[in-house]
Short mmCIF file of C-alpha atoms in Angstrom, two decimals:
data_model
loop_
_atom_site.label_atom_id
_atom_site.label_comp_id
_atom_site.label_asym_id
_atom_site.label_seq_id
_atom_site.Cartn_x
_atom_site.Cartn_y
_atom_site.Cartn_z
CA VAL Z 175 0.35 0.16 0.05
CA GLY Z 176 1.45 3.53 -1.01
CA THR Z 177 1.25 6.22 0.72
CA LYS Z 178 -0.44 7.99 -2.15
CA GLY Z 179 -3.71 8.59 -3.11
CA PRO Z 180 -6.00 10.24 -4.90
CA ARG Z 181 -6.97 13.94 -3.96
CA GLU Z 182 -9.48 14.25 -0.96
CA PRO Z 183 -12.36 16.22 -1.90
CA TRP Z 184 -11.78 19.07 0.56
CA HIS Z 185 -8.15 20.27 -1.18
CA ASP Z 186 -10.75 21.88 -3.71
CA GLN Z 187 -13.57 22.46 -1.62
CA HIS Z 188 -13.37 25.95 0.76
CA CYS Z 189 -16.89 25.54 3.60
CA ARG Z 190 -17.51 26.30 6.85
CA ILE Z 191 -18.41 24.05 9.46
CA ASP Z 192 -20.46 25.09 12.59
CA GLY Z 193 -21.51 22.86 15.40
CA PRO Z 194 -20.51 18.98 17.00
CA ALA Z 195 -19.88 18.05 13.46
CA ALA Z 196 -16.80 20.77 13.18
CA TYR Z 197 -15.23 18.55 15.90
CA ASP Z 198 -16.28 14.93 13.48
CA VAL Z 199 -13.80 16.91 10.94
CA LEU Z 200 -11.53 18.26 13.50
CA LYS Z 201 -11.09 14.30 15.04
CA ASN Z 202 -11.12 12.47 11.05
CA PHE Z 203 -8.08 15.14 9.97
CA GLU Z 204 -5.84 13.78 13.56
CA GLN Z 205 -6.88 10.21 12.80
CA ARG Z 206 -5.47 10.54 8.91
CA TRP Z 207 -2.62 13.01 10.12
CA GLN Z 208 -1.49 10.41 12.41
CA LYS Z 209 -1.30 7.44 10.16
CA ALA Z 210 -0.08 9.83 7.17
CA THR Z 211 2.74 10.89 9.45
CA LYS Z 212 6.28 9.12 8.30
CA TRP Z 213 7.54 8.60 11.89
CA TRP Z 214 4.17 8.32 13.93
CA GLU Z 215 4.49 4.75 14.15
CA PHE Z 216 8.14 5.03 15.26
CA GLY Z 217 7.34 6.73 18.07
CA GLN Z 218 4.58 5.09 19.29
CA ARG Z 219 7.08 2.35 20.08
CA PHE Z 220 9.34 4.47 21.98
CA LYS Z 221 6.90 7.47 23.81
CA LYS Z 222 8.07 9.75 26.16
CA VAL Z 223 6.84 10.06 29.76
CA SER Z 224 5.80 13.09 29.19
CA HIS Z 225 3.46 12.69 25.91
CA TYR Z 226 4.31 15.58 24.36
CA HIS Z 227 2.56 14.84 21.41
CA ASP Z 228 -0.55 15.47 23.26
CA ASP Z 229 -0.74 19.01 23.02
CA ALA Z 230 0.70 18.91 19.10
CA LEU Z 231 -3.31 19.32 18.59
CA LEU Z 232 -6.27 20.77 20.48
CA LYS Z 233 -7.54 18.40 22.73
CA LEU Z 234 -11.03 20.38 22.53
CA GLU Z 235 -12.25 18.52 25.67
CA ARG Z 236 -9.80 20.65 27.74
CA ILE Z 237 -11.78 23.74 26.18
CA SER Z 238 -15.38 24.14 27.91
CA TRP Z 239 -16.04 27.38 26.12
CA ILE Z 240 -15.15 25.97 22.41
CA LEU Z 241 -17.44 23.64 21.88
CA SER Z 242 -20.15 25.49 22.78
CA PRO Z 243 -19.97 29.22 22.04
CA SER Z 244 -22.69 31.46 22.05
CA PRO Z 245 -25.23 31.13 19.02
CA THR Z 246 -26.80 34.80 20.13
CA ILE Z 247 -25.51 37.77 18.37
CA GLN Z 248 -26.93 41.69 18.86
CA ASN Z 249 -28.69 42.12 15.81
CA ASP Z 250 -29.63 45.88 16.77
CA ASP Z 251 -25.55 46.86 16.65
CA PRO Z 252 -24.16 45.64 13.36
CA ILE Z 253 -20.90 48.12 14.37
CA LEU Z 254 -20.23 44.47 15.56
CA TRP Z 255 -20.43 42.38 12.70
CA VAL Z 256 -17.61 40.90 11.19
CA SER Z 257 -19.53 40.59 8.28
CA GLU Z 258 -22.43 39.53 6.49
CA GLU Z 259 -22.61 35.96 6.27
CA ASN Z 260 -24.77 35.50 2.87
CA ASP Z 261 -22.21 38.22 1.44
CA PRO Z 262 -20.92 35.71 -1.32
CA LYS Z 263 -17.51 39.09 -1.91
CA HIS Z 264 -16.51 37.90 1.85
CA TRP Z 265 -16.82 34.21 0.35
CA HIS Z 266 -13.40 34.12 -1.95
CA VAL Z 267 -10.51 31.42 -1.20
CA GLN Z 268 -6.81 31.95 -0.16
#
């Protein structure tokens, strides 16, 4: 089995994911990253007690406020808005 494969769909698509689905995407990314990392399996055999890799990616369960941000926006003060969500000129890519 080679490390190369077909181009994954998220390489060509850009979108915004909110809520619990964003956490699922993060976990999928972590799993794929660890599988694809060349030296990850080698490092697993010689784990150090400090577990330096635990903080390599964010552990969202450690940051409770990031899982449930406030969904409310004050509609009476548009100056607080960064941009309109449905404004097409703000959906440009890199």
